[in-house]
């Protein structure tokens, strides 16, 4: 901690006062040395006109002042972060110390009145003591304006009462006045020095804070890049290997479904990693906007938990849900999307890191204006220091996370999201027993619990069953996905990789529709290209007995939609969901 740490709540005048009091405390040892050195000269001067008893009484007075000073000295220690109250206390105590010395000097000076010529020498010595008090009062203007005149009054009165017309009296008085003027000049210089020192200190603190923030940001960015590069590279290698295995099984039949599903799972993991990283950065920078409102927390919990049953079953875990009795009024307040995100992360962690046993989701009754949702597992548990590090960004616990991928951002993001909703995410954990993570959300006892509104019934046409669809695709993976989708909709599918092959297959039997998924077409603004495509379409249609063969084309963009429509091909923009594809085939 720096010697000078001005409080930000103090005004400029109070900051100057704080620096002045600190400077005076540093001068106190020298002040004591100054008066101790002058004590023999004081006794020598007093010897000429005072009796031994009077000298003893004056020395006793000085001893009492010294004793009082040493009693007050421990309380003069400066605090690192001064407040207005502590500043006023220090001001009064240091002024009292100075006043004791000034009063003792006043008493000593007045004691020489009537002492004759020797008293003039003694009063001059007292004037030297007054100059010392002026110098040691200079750091604080208030002390200089009150204590210095008090210290000067004794020698000036003694000289004027003893030798009112003497030249020496005028010289001493003028010297004291000059010393006071020099003290005022010194105080002004010190005030400028205080302001400069404070400005330099504040600049250094701001610079250190900026450097700390920059270093922290740099470390976070480096950790982020390392995490992203490691996780994305690992995931993409897995996708590559999985798809390679799937493609190696391709002949005319689709690849085994589990290969494609595994690849999709890795892709979802990478997308989740990127989403979590971006959300964490957005939350940390304060740019995230939330929409807190009353929540149907019970419905949200059921929905999220249902999505994790397959994951729990695959690991042989029991996933249970415990809910309190439903209430007609009272609801948790939060952003539904973010609460679902937090709960999903806590559930994913609990299932992923629990090798056996169970995971339980519990919604507790409201208490103290809060509603708590807990996720309890029978996993390996965490030590206290491990639990603390688990909430730090980019931190992963090697003992429990070995063999599992992740960015180490989920718990940190969950805590930030909860805080943005005026809630809290916390945890308790016991090694070899399990862990409990919870979300506390604000609870409004008067809020109405929102209920999901049933979607209005609409006349949705039944999907056409048993269509025979010709699929034309030169992308093996895309062909597998589309074929699985079409067969999942109940259609029969023929696959061709080239246009001539498609015409050849179509000539062997009737087909109901053609789905072209070869990507972008050739430049159809070119007359030659358009003519070739038109001729191929005529040959394709000529293979069928029906007059209007439905031909659809999946396009990566809409640039060729108009010329294709003019040729009787219905364009569909990628990506297409199963429902969209079903509706397109139904309309055809």
Coordinates of C-alpha atoms in Angstrom, one line a residue:
X1 CA 0.0 0.0 0.0
X2 CA 1.3 3.4 -0.9
X3 CA 2.1 6.0 1.8
X4 CA -0.4 8.3 0.2
X5 CA -3.8 6.9 -0.6
X6 CA -6.2 9.8 -0.7
X7 CA -9.9 8.8 -0.4
X8 CA -11.9 9.5 -3.5
X9 CA -14.8 10.8 -1.3
X10 CA -12.7 13.7 0.1
X11 CA -12.9 17.2 -1.4
X12 CA -9.8 19.0 -2.7
X13 CA -9.4 21.0 0.5
X14 CA -9.7 17.8 2.6
X15 CA -7.1 16.1 0.4
X16 CA -4.7 19.0 1.0
X17 CA -5.4 18.8 4.7
X18 CA -4.7 15.1 4.7
X19 CA -1.4 15.6 3.0
X20 CA -0.5 18.5 5.4
X21 CA -1.3 16.4 8.5
X22 CA 0.8 13.5 7.1
X23 CA 3.7 15.9 6.5
X24 CA 3.5 17.4 10.0
X25 CA 3.6 13.9 11.5
X26 CA 6.8 13.2 9.7
X27 CA 8.3 16.4 11.1
X28 CA 7.4 15.6 14.7
X29 CA 10.7 13.8 15.5
X30 CA 12.6 16.8 14.2
X31 CA 10.4 19.2 16.3
X32 CA 11.1 17.2 19.4
X33 CA 14.8 17.2 18.6
X34 CA 14.7 21.0 18.0
X35 CA 13.1 21.7 21.5
X36 CA 15.3 19.2 23.2
X37 CA 18.4 21.0 21.8
X38 CA 17.0 24.3 22.9
X39 CA 16.4 23.2 26.5
X40 CA 20.0 23.9 27.7
X41 CA 19.9 27.3 26.2
X42 CA 16.6 28.0 27.9
X43 CA 18.0 26.9 31.3
X44 CA 21.1 29.1 30.7
X45 CA 19.0 32.2 29.9
X46 CA 16.5 31.6 32.8
X47 CA 19.4 31.4 35.3
X48 CA 20.1 35.1 35.1
X49 CA 16.7 36.3 36.4
X50 CA 14.8 33.2 37.7
X51 CA 15.1 31.5 41.0
X52 CA 15.9 27.7 40.9
X53 CA 12.3 27.1 42.0
X54 CA 10.9 29.0 39.1
X55 CA 13.2 27.2 36.7
X56 CA 12.1 23.9 38.2
X57 CA 8.4 24.9 37.7
X58 CA 9.0 25.8 34.1
X59 CA 10.8 22.5 33.4
X60 CA 8.0 20.7 35.1
X61 CA 5.6 22.4 32.8
X62 CA 7.6 21.3 29.8
X63 CA 7.7 17.7 31.2
X64 CA 3.9 17.7 31.4
X65 CA 3.7 18.9 27.8
X66 CA 6.1 16.2 26.7
X67 CA 4.1 13.6 28.6
X68 CA 0.8 14.8 27.1
X69 CA 2.4 14.7 23.6
X70 CA 3.6 11.1 24.1
X71 CA 0.1 10.1 25.2
X72 CA -1.4 11.6 22.1
X73 CA 1.3 10.5 19.7
X74 CA -0.1 6.9 19.0
X75 CA -3.4 8.4 17.9
X76 CA -1.7 10.6 15.3
X77 CA -0.9 7.6 13.1
X78 CA -2.4 8.1 9.7
X79 CA -4.9 5.6 8.2
X80 CA -4.5 4.4 4.7
X81 CA -8.0 5.4 3.5
X82 CA -9.0 8.5 5.5
X83 CA -12.6 9.5 5.9
X84 CA -14.0 12.9 6.8
X85 CA -14.5 11.7 10.4
X86 CA -11.0 10.3 10.8
X87 CA -9.6 13.5 9.2
X88 CA -11.4 15.7 11.7
X89 CA -10.2 13.6 14.6
X90 CA -6.5 13.8 13.4
X91 CA -6.9 17.5 12.9
X92 CA -8.1 18.1 16.5
X93 CA -5.5 15.9 18.1
X94 CA -2.5 17.4 16.1
X95 CA -3.8 20.9 16.8
X96 CA -3.9 20.1 20.5
X97 CA -0.3 18.9 20.5
X98 CA 0.8 22.1 18.8
X99 CA -1.3 24.2 21.1
X100 CA 0.4 22.6 24.2
X101 CA 3.8 23.7 22.9
X102 CA 2.6 27.2 21.9
X103 CA 1.0 27.7 25.3
X104 CA 4.1 26.5 27.2
X105 CA 6.2 28.9 25.2
X106 CA 3.7 31.7 25.9
X107 CA 4.0 31.0 29.7
X108 CA 7.8 30.8 29.6
X109 CA 8.0 34.1 27.6
X110 CA 5.7 36.0 30.0
X111 CA 7.6 34.7 33.0
X112 CA 10.6 36.9 32.1
X113 CA 8.6 40.2 32.4
X114 CA 10.4 42.3 34.9
X115 CA 13.6 40.4 34.7
X116 CA 15.7 43.3 33.4
X117 CA 18.4 43.1 30.7
X118 CA 18.8 39.4 31.1
X119 CA 15.0 38.9 30.4
X120 CA 15.6 40.4 26.9
X121 CA 18.1 37.6 26.1
X122 CA 15.6 35.0 27.4
X123 CA 12.7 36.5 25.4
X124 CA 14.9 36.4 22.3
X125 CA 15.5 32.7 23.0
X126 CA 11.7 32.3 23.3
X127 CA 11.3 34.1 19.9
X128 CA 13.6 31.4 18.4
X129 CA 11.2 28.8 19.8
X130 CA 8.3 30.7 18.2
X131 CA 10.2 30.5 14.8
X132 CA 10.4 26.7 15.3
X133 CA 6.7 26.5 16.0
X134 CA 6.0 28.6 12.8
X135 CA 8.2 26.2 10.7
X136 CA 6.6 23.1 12.1
X137 CA 3.1 24.5 11.7
X138 CA 3.7 25.5 8.0
X139 CA 2.4 22.2 6.4
X140 CA -1.2 23.0 7.7
X141 CA -2.6 26.5 7.0
X142 CA -5.0 26.3 9.9
X143 CA -2.2 25.6 12.4
X144 CA 0.0 28.4 10.9
X145 CA -2.8 30.9 11.3
X146 CA -3.7 29.9 14.9
X147 CA -0.7 28.4 16.6
X148 CA 2.0 30.6 15.1
X149 CA 0.4 33.9 16.4
X150 CA -0.1 32.2 19.8
X151 CA 3.6 31.3 19.9
X152 CA 4.7 34.7 18.7
X153 CA 2.5 36.6 21.2
X154 CA 4.7 35.6 24.3
X155 CA 8.1 36.9 23.1
X156 CA 6.6 40.1 21.5
X157 CA 4.6 40.9 24.7
X158 CA 7.6 40.2 26.9
X159 CA 10.0 42.4 24.9
X160 CA 7.5 45.2 24.5
X161 CA 6.6 45.2 28.2
X162 CA 10.3 44.9 29.3
X163 CA 12.0 47.2 26.7
X164 CA 9.2 49.0 24.7
X165 CA 11.5 51.5 23.1
X166 CA 14.5 49.2 22.4
X167 CA 15.7 48.6 18.9
X168 CA 16.1 44.9 19.7
X169 CA 12.4 44.7 20.4
X170 CA 11.6 46.0 16.9
X171 CA 14.2 43.7 15.3
X172 CA 12.8 40.6 17.0
X173 CA 9.2 41.6 16.2
X174 CA 10.1 42.2 12.6
X175 CA 11.9 38.9 12.4
X176 CA 8.9 37.0 13.8
X177 CA 6.7 38.7 11.3
X178 CA 9.0 37.8 8.5
X179 CA 9.2 34.2 9.7
X180 CA 5.3 34.1 9.6
X181 CA 5.4 35.5 6.1
X182 CA 7.9 32.9 5.0
X183 CA 5.7 30.2 6.7
X184 CA 2.8 31.4 4.6
X185 CA 4.9 31.2 1.4
X186 CA 6.1 27.7 2.4
X187 CA 2.5 26.6 3.0
X188 CA 1.5 27.8 -0.4
X189 CA 4.4 25.9 -2.0
X190 CA 3.5 22.8 0.0
X191 CA -0.2 23.0 -1.1
X192 CA 0.9 23.0 -4.8
X193 CA 3.2 20.1 -4.0
X194 CA 0.2 18.3 -2.4
X195 CA -1.9 18.8 -5.5
X196 CA 0.9 17.6 -7.7
X197 CA 1.7 14.6 -5.6
X198 CA -2.0 13.7 -5.5
X199 CA -2.4 14.1 -9.3
X200 CA 0.7 11.9 -9.9
X201 CA -0.6 9.3 -7.5
X202 CA -4.0 9.2 -9.1
X203 CA -2.3 9.0 -12.6
X204 CA -0.2 6.1 -11.4
X205 CA -3.2 4.3 -9.9
X206 CA -5.2 4.7 -13.1
X207 CA -2.2 3.5 -15.1
X208 CA -1.8 0.5 -12.9
X209 CA -5.5 -0.3 -13.1
X210 CA -5.4 0.1 -16.9
X211 CA -2.3 -2.2 -17.1
X212 CA -4.0 -4.7 -14.8
X213 CA -7.1 -4.7 -16.9
X214 CA -5.1 -5.0 -20.1
X215 CA -3.1 -7.9 -18.7
X216 CA -6.3 -9.6 -17.5
X217 CA -7.9 -9.1 -20.9
X218 CA -4.8 -10.4 -22.7
X219 CA -4.7 -13.5 -20.5
X220 CA -8.4 -14.1 -21.1
X221 CA -8.0 -13.7 -24.8
X222 CA -5.0 -16.0 -24.9
X223 CA -6.9 -18.6 -22.8
X224 CA -9.9 -18.1 -25.1
X225 CA -7.9 -18.6 -28.3
X226 CA -6.2 -21.7 -26.8
X227 CA -9.5 -23.2 -25.7
X228 CA -11.2 -22.5 -29.0
X229 CA -8.3 -23.8 -31.1
X230 CA -8.0 -26.9 -29.0
X231 CA -11.7 -27.7 -28.8
X232 CA -12.6 -26.8 -32.4
X233 CA -9.6 -28.8 -33.7
X234 CA -10.5 -31.8 -31.6
X235 CA -14.1 -31.6 -32.6
X236 CA -13.4 -31.2 -36.3
X237 CA -11.0 -34.1 -36.3
X238 CA -13.8 -36.2 -34.7
X239 CA -16.3 -35.0 -37.4
X240 CA -13.8 -35.8 -40.1
X241 CA -13.1 -39.3 -38.8
X242 CA -16.8 -40.0 -38.2
X243 CA -17.9 -38.8 -41.6
X244 CA -15.0 -40.8 -43.1
X245 CA -16.3 -43.9 -41.5
X246 CA -19.8 -43.1 -42.7
X247 CA -18.7 -42.5 -46.3
X248 CA -16.7 -45.7 -46.3
X249 CA -20.0 -47.6 -45.8
X250 CA -21.8 -45.9 -48.7
X251 CA -22.8 -47.8 -51.7
X252 CA -26.3 -47.2 -52.9
X253 CA -27.6 -47.4 -49.4
X254 CA -27.3 -44.5 -46.9
X255 CA -24.6 -44.5 -44.3
X256 CA -25.5 -46.0 -40.9
X257 CA -27.5 -43.5 -39.0
X258 CA -25.3 -43.5 -35.9
X259 CA -22.3 -42.2 -37.8
X260 CA -24.2 -39.2 -39.0
X261 CA -25.7 -38.6 -35.6
X262 CA -22.3 -38.8 -34.0
X263 CA -21.0 -36.2 -36.5
X264 CA -24.0 -34.0 -35.7
X265 CA -23.4 -34.3 -32.0
X266 CA -19.8 -33.0 -32.4
X267 CA -21.1 -30.1 -34.5
X268 CA -23.6 -29.2 -31.8
X269 CA -20.9 -29.3 -29.2
X270 CA -18.8 -26.9 -31.3
X271 CA -21.7 -24.6 -31.8
X272 CA -22.5 -24.7 -28.1
X273 CA -18.9 -23.9 -27.3
X274 CA -18.9 -20.9 -29.5
X275 CA -22.3 -19.7 -28.2
X276 CA -21.1 -20.0 -24.6
X277 CA -18.0 -18.1 -25.4
X278 CA -19.8 -15.3 -27.1
X279 CA -22.4 -15.1 -24.3
X280 CA -19.7 -14.9 -21.7
X281 CA -18.0 -12.1 -23.4
X282 CA -21.2 -10.2 -23.9
X283 CA -22.2 -10.6 -20.3
X284 CA -18.8 -9.6 -19.0
X285 CA -18.8 -6.4 -21.2
X286 CA -22.2 -5.4 -19.9
X287 CA -23.8 -5.5 -23.4
X288 CA -26.2 -8.3 -22.8
X289 CA -29.9 -7.3 -22.6
X290 CA -32.3 -9.5 -20.6
X291 CA -36.1 -9.6 -20.5
X292 CA -37.0 -10.4 -16.8
X293 CA -40.7 -11.3 -16.3
X294 CA -42.8 -13.8 -14.3
X295 CA -41.7 -17.4 -15.3
X296 CA -43.6 -20.6 -15.7
X297 CA -40.6 -22.2 -13.9
X298 CA -42.3 -25.6 -13.5
X299 CA -43.0 -25.9 -17.2
X300 CA -39.5 -24.7 -18.0
X301 CA -37.9 -27.3 -15.7
X302 CA -40.0 -30.1 -17.2
X303 CA -39.1 -29.0 -20.7
X304 CA -35.3 -28.8 -20.0
X305 CA -35.2 -32.0 -18.0
X306 CA -37.0 -34.0 -20.7
X307 CA -34.3 -33.0 -23.1
X308 CA -31.6 -34.7 -21.0
X309 CA -33.3 -38.1 -20.4
X310 CA -31.6 -39.7 -23.4
X311 CA -28.2 -38.5 -22.2
X312 CA -28.9 -39.8 -18.7
X313 CA -30.1 -43.2 -20.0
X314 CA -27.1 -43.6 -22.2
X315 CA -24.9 -43.4 -19.0
X316 CA -27.2 -45.5 -16.9
X317 CA -28.1 -42.7 -14.6
X318 CA -31.5 -42.1 -12.9
X319 CA -32.7 -38.5 -13.7
X320 CA -35.5 -37.5 -11.4
X321 CA -37.6 -34.4 -10.9
X322 CA -39.0 -33.1 -7.6
X323 CA -41.5 -30.3 -7.7
X324 CA -43.5 -28.6 -4.8
X325 CA -47.3 -28.4 -5.0
X326 CA -48.4 -26.0 -7.7
X327 CA -49.6 -22.6 -6.6
X328 CA -52.1 -20.2 -8.2
X329 CA -50.1 -17.1 -7.5
X330 CA -46.5 -16.2 -7.1
X331 CA -43.7 -16.6 -9.7
X332 CA -40.0 -16.4 -10.1
X333 CA -38.8 -13.4 -12.0
X334 CA -36.2 -13.8 -14.7
X335 CA -35.4 -14.2 -18.4
X336 CA -36.8 -17.5 -19.5
X337 CA -34.1 -18.1 -22.2
X338 CA -31.3 -17.4 -19.8
X339 CA -32.8 -19.5 -17.0
X340 CA -33.1 -22.4 -19.4
X341 CA -29.5 -21.8 -20.5
X342 CA -28.3 -21.9 -16.8
X343 CA -30.3 -25.0 -16.0
X344 CA -29.2 -26.8 -19.2
X345 CA -25.6 -26.2 -18.3
X346 CA -25.9 -27.4 -14.7
X347 CA -27.8 -30.5 -15.9
X348 CA -25.2 -31.2 -18.6
X349 CA -22.4 -30.9 -16.1
X350 CA -24.1 -33.1 -13.6
X351 CA -24.8 -35.9 -16.1
X352 CA -21.5 -35.6 -17.8
X353 CA -19.3 -35.8 -14.7
X354 CA -21.4 -38.4 -12.8
X355 CA -20.2 -41.9 -13.6
X356 CA -23.0 -43.7 -11.8
X357 CA -25.9 -43.1 -9.5
X358 CA -28.5 -40.4 -10.1
X359 CA -29.1 -36.8 -10.9
X360 CA -32.0 -35.0 -9.3
X361 CA -33.6 -31.7 -10.2
X362 CA -35.4 -30.1 -7.2
X363 CA -37.6 -27.0 -7.1
X364 CA -37.9 -25.8 -3.5
X365 CA -40.7 -23.7 -2.0
X366 CA -40.1 -20.0 -2.0
X367 CA -38.4 -18.4 1.0
X368 CA -37.2 -14.9 1.8
X369 CA -38.3 -13.5 -1.6
X370 CA -36.2 -16.1 -3.4
X371 CA -37.0 -19.3 -5.3
X372 CA -34.3 -21.9 -5.4
X373 CA -33.8 -24.6 -8.1
X374 CA -31.2 -27.3 -7.3
X375 CA -29.4 -29.8 -9.4
X376 CA -28.0 -32.6 -7.2
X377 CA -25.7 -35.4 -8.4
X378 CA -23.8 -38.4 -7.0
X379 CA -20.6 -37.6 -8.8
X380 CA -17.0 -37.4 -7.6
X381 CA -17.5 -34.1 -5.7
X382 CA -15.0 -31.2 -5.4
X383 CA -12.7 -29.9 -2.8
X384 CA -13.3 -26.4 -1.5
X385 CA -10.4 -24.9 -3.7
X386 CA -11.6 -26.9 -6.7
X387 CA -15.1 -25.6 -6.3
X388 CA -13.8 -22.0 -6.2
X389 CA -11.7 -22.6 -9.3
X390 CA -14.7 -24.2 -11.1
X391 CA -16.4 -20.8 -11.3
X392 CA -13.4 -19.0 -12.7
X393 CA -13.3 -18.5 -16.5
X394 CA -11.3 -21.0 -18.5
X395 CA -10.6 -23.1 -15.5
X396 CA -11.2 -26.8 -15.6
X397 CA -10.7 -29.3 -12.7
X398 CA -8.2 -31.9 -14.0
X399 CA -9.2 -34.5 -11.5
X400 CA -12.9 -34.7 -12.6
X401 CA -12.8 -33.3 -16.2
X402 CA -10.1 -35.6 -17.7
X403 CA -11.4 -37.0 -20.9
X404 CA -14.2 -34.5 -21.3
X405 CA -14.1 -31.5 -23.6
X406 CA -15.2 -28.0 -22.7
X407 CA -14.2 -24.4 -22.5
X408 CA -14.5 -23.9 -18.8
X409 CA -16.9 -21.0 -19.2
X410 CA -20.3 -22.5 -18.3
X411 CA -20.3 -22.0 -14.6
X412 CA -18.8 -18.5 -14.8
X413 CA -21.4 -17.6 -17.5
X414 CA -24.2 -19.0 -15.4
X415 CA -23.2 -16.9 -12.4
X416 CA -23.0 -13.8 -14.5
X417 CA -26.4 -14.4 -16.0
X418 CA -28.0 -15.0 -12.6
X419 CA -26.4 -11.8 -11.3
X420 CA -27.9 -9.9 -14.3
X421 CA -31.3 -11.2 -13.2
X422 CA -30.6 -10.1 -9.6
X423 CA -30.2 -13.8 -8.6
X424 CA -27.4 -16.1 -7.6
X425 CA -25.7 -19.3 -8.7
X426 CA -24.0 -21.2 -5.9
X427 CA -22.8 -24.7 -5.0
X428 CA -21.9 -27.2 -2.3
X429 CA -19.8 -30.2 -2.9
X430 CA -18.3 -33.1 -0.9
X431 CA -15.6 -35.3 -2.4
X432 CA -16.7 -38.9 -3.1
X433 CA -20.3 -38.0 -2.2
X434 CA -21.6 -35.6 -4.8
X435 CA -22.3 -32.0 -5.6
X436 CA -25.3 -29.6 -5.4
X437 CA -25.6 -26.6 -7.7
X438 CA -28.4 -24.1 -7.3
X439 CA -30.0 -21.1 -8.9
X440 CA -31.7 -18.5 -6.7
X441 CA -34.1 -16.2 -8.5
X442 CA -36.2 -13.3 -7.3
X443 CA -39.7 -14.3 -6.3
X444 CA -42.8 -12.1 -6.5
X445 CA -45.6 -13.6 -4.4
X446 CA -48.2 -11.4 -6.1
X447 CA -47.3 -12.3 -9.7
X448 CA -49.5 -14.5 -11.7
X449 CA -47.9 -17.7 -12.9
X450 CA -47.9 -17.6 -16.7
X451 CA -49.4 -20.6 -18.4
X452 CA -48.5 -21.8 -21.9
X453 CA -51.2 -20.8 -24.3
X454 CA -52.3 -23.6 -26.6
X455 CA -51.5 -23.0 -30.2
X456 CA -54.7 -22.4 -32.3
X457 CA -55.7 -25.4 -34.4
X458 CA -55.0 -24.9 -38.1
X459 CA -55.7 -27.0 -41.1
X460 CA -52.4 -28.5 -41.8
X461 CA -52.4 -30.8 -44.8
X462 CA -51.5 -34.3 -44.1
X463 CA -48.1 -35.3 -45.6
X464 CA -48.4 -37.2 -48.9
X465 CA -47.4 -40.7 -48.2
X466 CA -45.6 -43.1 -50.6
X467 CA -44.3 -40.6 -53.1
X468 CA -41.5 -41.8 -55.3
X469 CA -38.9 -39.1 -55.4
X470 CA -35.8 -38.9 -57.6
X471 CA -33.0 -37.2 -55.6
X472 CA -30.2 -35.7 -57.7
X473 CA -27.1 -34.8 -55.6
X474 CA -23.4 -34.9 -56.2
X475 CA -22.6 -34.5 -52.4
X476 CA -22.5 -37.8 -50.6
X477 CA -23.1 -36.4 -47.1
X478 CA -25.9 -34.1 -48.3
X479 CA -27.4 -37.0 -50.3
X480 CA -27.5 -39.2 -47.1
X481 CA -29.2 -36.5 -45.1
X482 CA -31.8 -35.7 -47.7
X483 CA -32.5 -39.4 -48.3
X484 CA -33.0 -40.0 -44.5
X485 CA -35.3 -37.0 -44.4
X486 CA -37.4 -38.1 -47.4
X487 CA -37.6 -41.7 -46.1
X488 CA -38.5 -40.4 -42.6
X489 CA -41.4 -38.6 -44.3
X490 CA -42.6 -41.9 -45.8
X491 CA -41.4 -41.4 -49.3
X492 CA -39.4 -43.8 -51.5
X493 CA -36.2 -42.4 -52.8
X494 CA -34.0 -43.0 -55.9
X495 CA -30.6 -41.4 -55.9
X496 CA -28.6 -40.1 -58.9
X497 CA -25.3 -38.3 -58.9
X498 CA -25.5 -36.9 -62.5
X499 CA -28.1 -35.6 -64.8
X500 CA -27.7 -38.4 -67.4
X501 CA -27.9 -41.0 -64.7
X502 CA -31.2 -39.3 -63.5
X503 CA -32.7 -39.6 -66.9
X504 CA -31.6 -43.2 -67.2
X505 CA -33.2 -44.1 -63.8
X506 CA -36.4 -42.1 -64.5
X507 CA -36.9 -44.0 -67.8
X508 CA -37.1 -47.3 -65.8
X509 CA -40.3 -46.4 -64.0
X510 CA -42.7 -43.8 -62.9
X511 CA -41.6 -41.1 -60.3
X512 CA -43.7 -38.5 -58.6
X513 CA -41.2 -35.7 -58.0
X514 CA -37.6 -34.8 -58.7
X515 CA -35.5 -33.0 -56.0
X516 CA -32.2 -31.4 -57.3
X517 CA -29.6 -30.8 -54.6
X518 CA -26.4 -30.2 -56.7
X519 CA -25.8 -26.7 -55.3
X520 CA -25.6 -23.6 -57.6
X521 CA -26.6 -24.1 -61.2
X522 CA -24.5 -22.9 -64.1
X523 CA -24.9 -19.3 -65.3
X524 CA -28.4 -19.3 -66.6
X525 CA -28.1 -15.8 -68.1
X526 CA -26.0 -17.5 -70.7
X527 CA -28.2 -18.7 -73.6
X528 CA -26.2 -21.8 -74.3
X529 CA -26.3 -22.9 -70.6
X530 CA -30.0 -22.2 -70.3
X531 CA -30.7 -24.1 -73.6
X532 CA -28.8 -27.2 -72.3
X533 CA -30.7 -27.2 -69.0
X534 CA -34.0 -26.8 -70.8
X535 CA -33.2 -29.8 -73.1
X536 CA -32.3 -32.0 -70.1
X537 CA -35.5 -31.1 -68.3
X538 CA -37.5 -32.0 -71.4
X539 CA -35.8 -35.4 -71.7
X540 CA -36.5 -35.9 -68.0
X541 CA -40.1 -35.1 -68.3
X542 CA -40.4 -37.2 -71.5
X543 CA -39.6 -40.3 -69.5
X544 CA -42.8 -40.0 -67.5
X545 CA -46.4 -40.7 -68.7
X546 CA -47.8 -37.9 -66.5
X547 CA -48.0 -34.5 -68.0
X548 CA -46.6 -32.4 -65.2
X549 CA -43.6 -33.8 -63.3
X550 CA -42.9 -31.9 -60.1
X551 CA -39.2 -30.7 -60.2
X552 CA -37.8 -28.9 -57.2
X553 CA -34.3 -27.4 -56.7
X554 CA -32.5 -26.7 -53.4
X555 CA -30.5 -23.5 -53.9
X556 CA -27.8 -22.0 -51.7
X557 CA -29.0 -18.5 -52.6
X558 CA -31.8 -16.9 -54.6
X559 CA -29.9 -15.6 -57.6
X560 CA -31.1 -18.3 -60.0
X561 CA -34.6 -18.5 -58.8
X562 CA -36.3 -16.6 -61.6
X563 CA -34.7 -18.4 -64.6
X564 CA -35.4 -21.8 -62.9
X565 CA -39.0 -20.8 -62.4
X566 CA -39.3 -19.9 -66.0
X567 CA -38.1 -23.4 -66.9
X568 CA -40.8 -25.0 -64.7
X569 CA -38.5 -25.8 -61.7
X570 CA -39.6 -24.7 -58.3
X571 CA -36.7 -23.1 -56.4
X572 CA -36.2 -23.8 -52.6
X573 CA -33.7 -21.8 -50.6
X574 CA -31.3 -23.7 -48.2
X575 CA -31.5 -24.7 -45.5
X576 CA -34.8 -26.6 -45.6
X577 CA -36.3 -28.2 -42.5
X578 CA -38.3 -31.4 -42.7
X579 CA -41.6 -29.5 -42.4
X580 CA -40.6 -27.1 -45.2
X581 CA -39.6 -30.0 -47.4
X582 CA -42.8 -31.8 -46.6
X583 CA -44.9 -28.8 -47.5
X584 CA -43.0 -28.3 -50.7
X585 CA -43.6 -31.9 -51.8
X586 CA -47.2 -31.6 -50.7
X587 CA -47.8 -28.5 -52.8
X588 CA -46.2 -30.1 -55.8

